[in-house]
Amino acid sequence: MNTGIVIKSTGSWYKIIPSTDKKNLPHWSEEDVVQARIKGKFRLAGLPITNPIAVGDVVDYELEQEEKGIIKTIHPRKNYVARQSPRKKHELHLLASNVDQAILVVSLKYPDLKLGFIDRFLLMTEPQDIPTIIVVNKIDLLEGDDFDLLGGLAMIYEKLGYQVLAVSATEGDGINQLKDLLKGKQSLISGQSGVGKSTLLNALEPNLSLKVAPISEYMGKGQHTTTFAEMHSLSFGGQIIDTPGIKTLSFNNLEPQVVAHNFREFFAASANCKFGGNCLHRNEPKCAVKQAVENGEISDIRYANYLQILEEIEAQNHWERHTKM
Ligand SMILES: Nc1nc2c(ncn2[C@@H]2O[C@H](COP(=O)(O)OP(=O)(O)O)[C@@H](O)[C@H]2O)c(=O)[nH]1
Ligand SMILES: [Mg+2]
Ligand SMILES: [Zn+2]
């Protein structure tokens, strides 16, 4: 039996880098790749998932012929990042597993930052305790009031303990700081299409030569150039898992209580809510979260995004009850 790390899944085949030492994955090249398939069923602790194996998984496999194998077991995951499947509302789609941190790339303009997107993304990483860094790309395009928006965002998220880094992939600003943050770690990089993930990765590691969307394409129909998650080896140490651009994130799979507990400052404040950890911070009496929003200690933007997510979950549940799905 051999052990390796999954670096790409294309549906039926998985690309694996043989390695017995997950902590010190060697810098690899295309010749090191082994292809493998799965036999049998793999499940994620009872949860329905669309893809049984994720990029980042440590797997045991048997070689059938040279460089072709069969995956037999998945080692327990340290963590995983999963989103609700865009096609099947009650299934999860694994983006990656065993990551040290997540890099959420956003842009304030071209494309505009979608309201609530950062908070929705954090709902994927927070339950798994995955440190998340917010990278604001394309700062070369900012002017006038845009800088207030940048400052406002940094204030909200830094206060909560998330690092915020402003960069320009095309001009090079902040690229060295980003490199330092990635060094020696396994990071997931994600964001909406067109925010400049591929451009950033090429700036960090020029020999990756990832395809960058021409400006006309990404402003239009949101063409995806990255269709499958893929792990890349960084020559300066570490790995980065590039993921397909995300359009929207929904959370029908979550209980409202789980949402409340994963807005970290709400959870901290809920100790002082009359109903404690059961409070959903809406119409409950003596709610410390609402109080904190009123006196400005909790961001009203975060609170509005939270309410929006709860409403969506409830609307979905209501609809399903009435259509007996
Ligand atoms: N002005 C500016 N344009 C950028 C920057 N980063 C990326 N772009 C452009 O944004 C578009 C989308 O970039 P791409 O890397 O394909 O985005 P992805 O979908 O997130 O991988 C391309 O036209 C890039 O040239 C940046 O820092 N500044
Ligand atoms: Mg891309
Ligand atoms: Zn409350």
Short mmCIF file of C-alpha atoms and ligand atoms in Angstrom, two decimals:
data_model
loop_
_atom_site.label_atom_id
_atom_site.label_comp_id
_atom_site.label_asym_id
_atom_site.label_seq_id
_atom_site.Cartn_x
_atom_site.Cartn_y
_atom_site.Cartn_z
CA MET A 1 0.00 0.00 0.00
CA ASN A 2 1.17 3.54 -0.83
CA THR A 3 0.26 6.85 0.75
CA GLY A 4 -0.13 10.14 -1.05
CA ILE A 5 -1.87 13.49 -1.21
CA VAL A 6 -4.66 14.24 -3.67
CA ILE A 7 -3.77 17.32 -5.69
CA LYS A 8 -6.57 17.25 -8.24
CA SER A 9 -9.87 15.55 -8.95
CA THR A 10 -11.43 15.57 -12.37
CA GLY A 11 -14.44 13.45 -11.50
CA SER A 12 -13.39 9.87 -11.99
CA TRP A 13 -9.61 10.19 -11.74
CA TYR A 14 -7.56 11.67 -8.96
CA LYS A 15 -4.05 13.00 -9.25
CA ILE A 16 -1.90 11.98 -6.32
CA ILE A 17 1.59 12.93 -5.19
CA PRO A 18 3.17 10.00 -3.34
CA SER A 19 4.25 11.07 0.11
CA THR A 20 4.50 9.41 3.45
CA ASP A 21 5.13 12.65 5.27
CA LYS A 22 2.15 14.92 4.95
CA LYS A 23 3.85 17.71 6.86
CA ASN A 24 6.75 17.95 4.46
CA LEU A 25 5.20 17.45 1.09
CA PRO A 26 8.09 17.78 -1.36
CA HIS A 27 8.14 20.33 -4.14
CA TRP A 28 6.80 18.24 -7.01
CA SER A 29 6.58 18.26 -10.76
CA GLU A 30 4.27 16.63 -13.29
CA GLU A 31 6.42 13.45 -13.44
CA ASP A 32 5.68 12.71 -9.80
CA VAL A 33 1.92 12.45 -10.36
CA VAL A 34 0.14 9.12 -9.94
CA GLN A 35 -3.41 8.68 -11.27
CA ALA A 36 -5.93 6.77 -9.19
CA ARG A 37 -9.60 5.85 -9.09
CA ILE A 38 -11.89 4.92 -6.22
CA LYS A 39 -13.76 1.74 -5.55
CA GLY A 40 -16.53 1.48 -3.02
CA LYS A 41 -18.20 4.25 -1.08
CA PHE A 42 -16.71 6.99 1.01
CA ARG A 43 -18.88 9.14 3.21
CA LEU A 44 -18.33 12.19 5.35
CA ALA A 45 -19.64 11.37 8.83
CA GLY A 46 -23.18 10.82 7.63
CA LEU A 47 -23.35 13.98 5.55
CA PRO A 48 -24.35 13.64 1.91
CA ILE A 49 -21.55 14.85 -0.32
CA THR A 50 -21.27 15.14 -4.07
CA ASN A 51 -17.54 14.38 -4.17
CA PRO A 52 -16.16 11.74 -1.83
CA ILE A 53 -12.54 12.77 -2.13
CA ALA A 54 -11.20 16.29 -1.84
CA VAL A 55 -7.99 17.95 -2.89
CA GLY A 56 -5.78 17.81 0.18
CA ASP A 57 -6.93 14.37 1.26
CA VAL A 58 -4.28 11.95 2.41
CA VAL A 59 -5.11 8.58 0.87
CA ASP A 60 -3.81 5.03 0.78
CA TYR A 61 -3.78 3.50 -2.66
CA GLU A 62 -2.68 0.34 -4.36
CA LEU A 63 -0.88 0.43 -7.68
CA GLU A 64 -2.51 -1.71 -10.35
CA GLN A 65 -0.04 -0.90 -13.06
CA GLU A 66 2.69 1.65 -13.30
CA GLU A 67 1.35 5.06 -12.21
CA LYS A 68 -2.27 3.86 -12.11
CA GLY A 69 -3.80 3.09 -8.75
CA ILE A 70 -6.91 2.45 -6.72
CA ILE A 71 -7.69 4.51 -3.65
CA LYS A 72 -8.53 2.28 -0.70
CA THR A 73 -8.81 4.58 2.30
CA ILE A 74 -8.87 8.25 3.22
CA HIS A 75 -6.99 9.28 6.32
CA PRO A 76 -9.04 11.22 8.87
CA ARG A 77 -9.29 14.87 7.80
CA LYS A 78 -7.83 17.55 10.04
CA ASN A 79 -10.50 19.85 8.59
CA TYR A 80 -12.33 20.52 5.35
CA VAL A 81 -13.92 23.39 3.47
CA ALA A 82 -17.29 22.47 2.01
CA ARG A 83 -20.01 24.48 0.35
CA GLN A 84 -23.61 23.64 -0.37
CA SER A 85 -23.65 22.05 -3.79
CA PRO A 86 -24.94 24.60 -6.32
CA ARG A 87 -27.01 21.85 -7.99
CA LYS A 88 -28.13 19.67 -5.09
CA LYS A 89 -29.36 21.81 -2.19
CA HIS A 90 -28.97 19.11 0.42
CA GLU A 91 -25.55 17.95 -0.53
CA LEU A 92 -22.19 19.34 0.32
CA HIS A 93 -19.39 19.84 -2.13
CA LEU A 94 -15.90 19.54 -0.72
CA LEU A 95 -13.54 22.27 -1.93
CA ALA A 96 -10.47 21.05 -0.06
CA SER A 97 -9.29 19.35 3.09
CA ASN A 98 -6.39 19.51 5.52
CA VAL A 99 -5.66 23.19 5.02
CA ASP A 100 -3.65 25.39 7.34
CA GLN A 101 -5.47 28.53 6.27
CA ALA A 102 -7.85 30.01 3.73
CA ILE A 103 -7.15 33.04 1.57
CA LEU A 104 -10.32 34.81 0.52
CA VAL A 105 -9.61 37.10 -2.42
CA VAL A 106 -12.03 39.95 -3.05
CA SER A 107 -11.98 43.09 -5.15
CA LEU A 108 -13.91 46.24 -4.35
CA LYS A 109 -14.34 47.14 -8.03
CA TYR A 110 -14.26 45.21 -11.31
CA PRO A 111 -16.02 43.15 -10.09
CA ASP A 112 -17.76 44.97 -7.22
CA LEU A 113 -17.66 43.32 -3.84
CA LYS A 114 -20.90 41.44 -3.40
CA LEU A 115 -22.63 42.44 -0.19
CA GLY A 116 -22.37 39.71 2.41
CA PHE A 117 -19.94 37.58 0.46
CA ILE A 118 -17.14 37.79 3.01
CA ASP A 119 -19.46 36.80 5.85
CA ARG A 120 -20.83 33.89 3.86
CA PHE A 121 -17.35 32.68 3.09
CA LEU A 122 -16.41 32.85 6.76
CA LEU A 123 -19.36 30.57 7.48
CA MET A 124 -17.44 27.83 5.68
CA THR A 125 -14.14 28.28 7.51
CA GLU A 126 -15.28 29.36 10.97
CA PRO A 127 -16.98 26.08 12.00
CA GLN A 128 -13.74 24.28 11.15
CA ASP A 129 -11.50 26.81 12.93
CA ILE A 130 -9.59 27.52 9.74
CA PRO A 131 -7.70 30.83 9.97
CA THR A 132 -8.89 33.05 7.13
CA ILE A 133 -7.04 35.94 5.56
CA ILE A 134 -8.98 38.48 3.51
CA VAL A 135 -6.93 39.68 0.54
CA VAL A 136 -8.30 42.75 -1.20
CA ASN A 137 -6.88 42.70 -4.72
CA LYS A 138 -6.90 45.36 -7.46
CA ILE A 139 -6.15 48.25 -5.12
CA ASP A 140 -4.53 49.97 -8.12
CA LEU A 141 -8.08 50.59 -9.37
CA LEU A 142 -9.26 52.38 -6.22
CA GLU A 143 -9.90 56.12 -6.14
CA GLY A 144 -11.53 58.66 -3.82
CA ASP A 145 -14.27 57.13 -1.67
CA ASP A 146 -13.15 53.59 -2.51
CA PHE A 147 -10.43 53.97 0.09
CA ASP A 148 -13.06 54.61 2.76
CA LEU A 149 -14.70 51.33 1.83
CA LEU A 150 -11.32 49.57 2.08
CA GLY A 151 -10.61 51.18 5.45
CA GLY A 152 -14.09 50.30 6.70
CA LEU A 153 -13.71 46.67 5.71
CA ALA A 154 -10.29 46.40 7.30
CA MET A 155 -11.66 47.91 10.50
CA ILE A 156 -14.58 45.46 10.74
CA TYR A 157 -12.59 42.30 10.08
CA GLU A 158 -9.34 43.15 11.82
CA LYS A 159 -11.30 43.94 14.96
CA LEU A 160 -12.66 40.38 14.76
CA GLY A 161 -9.17 38.94 14.42
CA TYR A 162 -9.06 38.32 10.67
CA GLN A 163 -6.03 39.60 8.83
CA VAL A 164 -6.80 41.94 5.92
CA LEU A 165 -4.17 42.51 3.25
CA ALA A 166 -4.53 44.99 0.36
CA VAL A 167 -2.67 43.97 -2.79
CA SER A 168 -2.39 44.52 -6.50
CA ALA A 169 -1.53 41.42 -8.49
CA THR A 170 -0.71 43.45 -11.58
CA GLU A 171 1.31 46.21 -9.86
CA GLY A 172 2.97 43.98 -7.28
CA ASP A 173 1.81 45.81 -4.14
CA GLY A 174 1.59 43.51 -1.14
CA ILE A 175 2.79 40.45 -3.05
CA ASN A 176 5.80 39.90 -0.80
CA GLN A 177 3.64 40.11 2.33
CA LEU A 178 1.29 37.56 0.82
CA LYS A 179 4.23 35.30 -0.01
CA ASP A 180 5.34 35.44 3.62
CA LEU A 181 1.87 34.41 4.74
CA LEU A 182 1.82 31.43 2.38
CA LYS A 183 5.35 30.18 3.05
CA GLY A 184 5.44 26.65 4.42
CA LYS A 185 1.68 26.31 4.68
CA GLN A 186 -1.09 24.53 2.82
CA SER A 187 -3.53 27.27 1.85
CA LEU A 188 -6.85 27.31 0.07
CA ILE A 189 -7.42 30.29 -2.21
CA SER A 190 -10.95 31.21 -3.13
CA GLY A 191 -13.19 34.06 -4.23
CA GLN A 192 -15.66 35.22 -6.83
CA SER A 193 -14.71 34.85 -10.49
CA GLY A 194 -12.68 37.71 -11.86
CA VAL A 195 -11.20 38.97 -8.59
CA GLY A 196 -7.73 38.02 -9.80
CA LYS A 197 -6.89 34.70 -8.11
CA SER A 198 -5.02 33.33 -11.11
CA THR A 199 -3.19 36.62 -11.67
CA LEU A 200 -2.16 36.61 -8.01
CA LEU A 201 -0.90 33.04 -8.18
CA ASN A 202 1.08 33.82 -11.31
CA ALA A 203 2.61 36.84 -9.56
CA LEU A 204 3.61 34.64 -6.61
CA GLU A 205 4.83 31.74 -8.72
CA PRO A 206 5.45 32.81 -12.35
CA ASN A 207 6.10 29.27 -13.63
CA LEU A 208 2.51 28.27 -12.83
CA SER A 209 1.37 30.17 -15.94
CA LEU A 210 -2.29 29.92 -14.99
CA LYS A 211 -4.84 31.11 -17.50
CA VAL A 212 -6.06 34.62 -16.76
CA ALA A 213 -9.50 35.67 -17.96
CA PRO A 214 -9.47 38.49 -20.50
CA ILE A 215 -11.25 41.53 -19.10
CA SER A 216 -14.20 41.20 -21.51
CA GLU A 217 -14.88 37.64 -20.39
CA TYR A 218 -14.93 38.05 -16.67
CA MET A 219 -17.09 41.19 -16.77
CA GLY A 220 -19.60 39.39 -18.93
CA LYS A 221 -21.05 35.99 -18.27
CA GLY A 222 -18.55 35.12 -15.60
CA GLN A 223 -16.75 32.48 -17.57
CA HIS A 224 -14.85 30.05 -15.40
CA THR A 225 -11.29 29.31 -16.29
CA THR A 226 -10.72 27.11 -13.24
CA THR A 227 -13.22 24.24 -13.21
CA PHE A 228 -11.63 21.90 -10.70
CA ALA A 229 -9.77 22.57 -7.50
CA GLU A 230 -6.06 21.94 -7.86
CA MET A 231 -3.14 22.01 -5.48
CA HIS A 232 0.04 23.70 -6.67
CA SER A 233 3.46 23.35 -5.15
CA LEU A 234 5.10 26.66 -4.21
CA SER A 235 8.82 26.88 -4.91
CA PHE A 236 9.34 29.06 -1.81
CA GLY A 237 7.71 26.37 0.38
CA GLY A 238 4.13 25.34 0.90
CA GLN A 239 1.17 24.48 -1.30
CA ILE A 240 -1.78 26.45 -2.59
CA ILE A 241 -5.14 24.98 -3.54
CA ASP A 242 -6.75 26.98 -6.32
CA THR A 243 -10.54 26.60 -6.46
CA PRO A 244 -13.18 27.45 -9.07
CA GLY A 245 -14.66 30.94 -8.76
CA ILE A 246 -17.70 31.10 -6.49
CA LYS A 247 -20.85 32.86 -7.67
CA THR A 248 -23.04 32.63 -4.59
CA LEU A 249 -22.97 30.78 -1.28
CA SER A 250 -26.14 29.44 0.32
CA PHE A 251 -26.47 27.66 3.62
CA ASN A 252 -29.63 25.58 3.60
CA ASN A 253 -27.58 22.85 5.19
CA LEU A 254 -27.04 24.89 8.37
CA GLU A 255 -29.29 25.30 11.40
CA PRO A 256 -29.93 28.97 12.29
CA GLN A 257 -28.23 28.29 15.63
CA VAL A 258 -25.07 27.17 13.88
CA VAL A 259 -25.05 30.38 11.86
CA ALA A 260 -25.39 32.41 15.05
CA HIS A 261 -22.55 30.56 16.72
CA ASN A 262 -20.22 31.06 13.81
CA PHE A 263 -20.42 34.83 13.71
CA ARG A 264 -17.65 34.89 16.29
CA GLU A 265 -18.43 38.23 17.92
CA PHE A 266 -22.12 37.28 18.20
CA PHE A 267 -21.16 34.07 19.92
CA ALA A 268 -18.93 35.96 22.35
CA ALA A 269 -21.70 38.44 23.14
CA SER A 270 -24.38 35.75 23.45
CA ALA A 271 -23.08 34.86 26.91
CA ASN A 272 -24.95 37.98 27.99
CA CYS A 273 -28.17 37.32 26.05
CA LYS A 274 -31.11 36.34 28.22
CA PHE A 275 -31.40 33.10 26.23
CA GLY A 276 -27.64 32.65 25.98
CA GLY A 277 -26.51 30.30 23.24
CA ASN A 278 -30.13 29.68 22.18
CA CYS A 279 -30.70 33.33 21.26
CA LEU A 280 -30.97 34.01 17.52
CA HIS A 281 -30.55 37.74 18.19
CA ARG A 282 -33.71 38.88 16.45
CA ASN A 283 -36.80 39.57 18.55
CA GLU A 284 -35.67 37.93 21.76
CA PRO A 285 -35.81 40.10 24.89
CA LYS A 286 -32.59 41.26 26.54
CA CYS A 287 -30.39 40.36 23.61
CA ALA A 288 -26.78 41.42 24.07
CA VAL A 289 -26.03 41.18 20.35
CA LYS A 290 -28.80 43.61 19.37
CA GLN A 291 -27.62 45.88 22.15
CA ALA A 292 -24.06 45.74 20.81
CA VAL A 293 -25.27 46.52 17.28
CA GLU A 294 -27.17 49.53 18.62
CA ASN A 295 -24.21 50.97 20.44
CA GLY A 296 -21.85 50.30 17.54
CA GLU A 297 -19.73 47.56 19.09
CA ILE A 298 -20.96 45.01 16.56
CA SER A 299 -20.98 45.99 12.88
CA ASP A 300 -24.48 46.65 11.58
CA ILE A 301 -23.31 45.34 8.19
CA ARG A 302 -22.38 41.98 9.72
CA TYR A 303 -25.71 41.94 11.55
CA ALA A 304 -27.70 42.69 8.37
CA ASN A 305 -25.84 39.94 6.50
CA TYR A 306 -26.55 37.54 9.34
CA LEU A 307 -30.29 38.30 9.26
CA GLN A 308 -30.33 37.83 5.51
CA ILE A 309 -28.76 34.36 5.81
CA LEU A 310 -31.27 33.32 8.49
CA GLU A 311 -34.14 34.52 6.31
CA GLU A 312 -32.91 32.49 3.36
CA ILE A 313 -32.60 29.35 5.44
CA GLU A 314 -36.09 29.79 6.84
CA ALA A 315 -37.65 30.56 3.47
CA GLN A 316 -36.10 27.39 2.09
CA ASN A 317 -37.34 25.27 5.02
CA HIS A 318 -40.82 26.76 4.69
CA TRP A 319 -40.94 26.10 0.97
CA GLU A 320 -39.86 22.49 1.48
CA ARG A 321 -42.48 21.84 4.15
CA HIS A 322 -45.19 23.08 1.83
CA THR A 323 -44.06 21.20 -1.22
CA LYS A 324 -43.32 18.03 0.82
CA MET A 325 -39.89 17.54 -0.65
N1 LIG B 1 -6.19 46.39 -12.50
C1 LIG B 1 -6.00 45.15 -12.03
N2 LIG B 1 -6.48 44.11 -12.72
C2 LIG B 1 -6.27 42.85 -12.24
C3 LIG B 1 -5.57 42.64 -11.02
N3 LIG B 1 -5.53 41.31 -10.80
C4 LIG B 1 -6.18 40.73 -11.83
N4 LIG B 1 -6.63 41.65 -12.70
C5 LIG B 1 -7.40 41.40 -13.94
O1 LIG B 1 -8.65 40.83 -13.58
C6 LIG B 1 -9.08 39.89 -14.58
C7 LIG B 1 -9.43 38.56 -13.96
O2 LIG B 1 -8.27 37.96 -13.41
P1 LIG B 1 -8.13 36.41 -13.12
O3 LIG B 1 -6.79 36.21 -12.51
O4 LIG B 1 -8.45 35.60 -14.32
O5 LIG B 1 -9.28 36.22 -12.02
P2 LIG B 1 -9.81 34.87 -11.33
O6 LIG B 1 -11.10 34.54 -11.99
O7 LIG B 1 -10.04 35.25 -9.89
O8 LIG B 1 -8.75 33.83 -11.48
C8 LIG B 1 -7.93 39.81 -15.60
O9 LIG B 1 -8.27 40.63 -16.69
C9 LIG B 1 -6.75 40.36 -14.84
O10 LIG B 1 -5.79 40.96 -15.67
C10 LIG B 1 -5.05 43.78 -10.31
O11 LIG B 1 -4.44 43.69 -9.25
N5 LIG B 1 -5.32 44.99 -10.86
MG MG B 2 -8.82 31.93 -12.30
ZN ZN B 3 -29.10 37.50 21.48
#
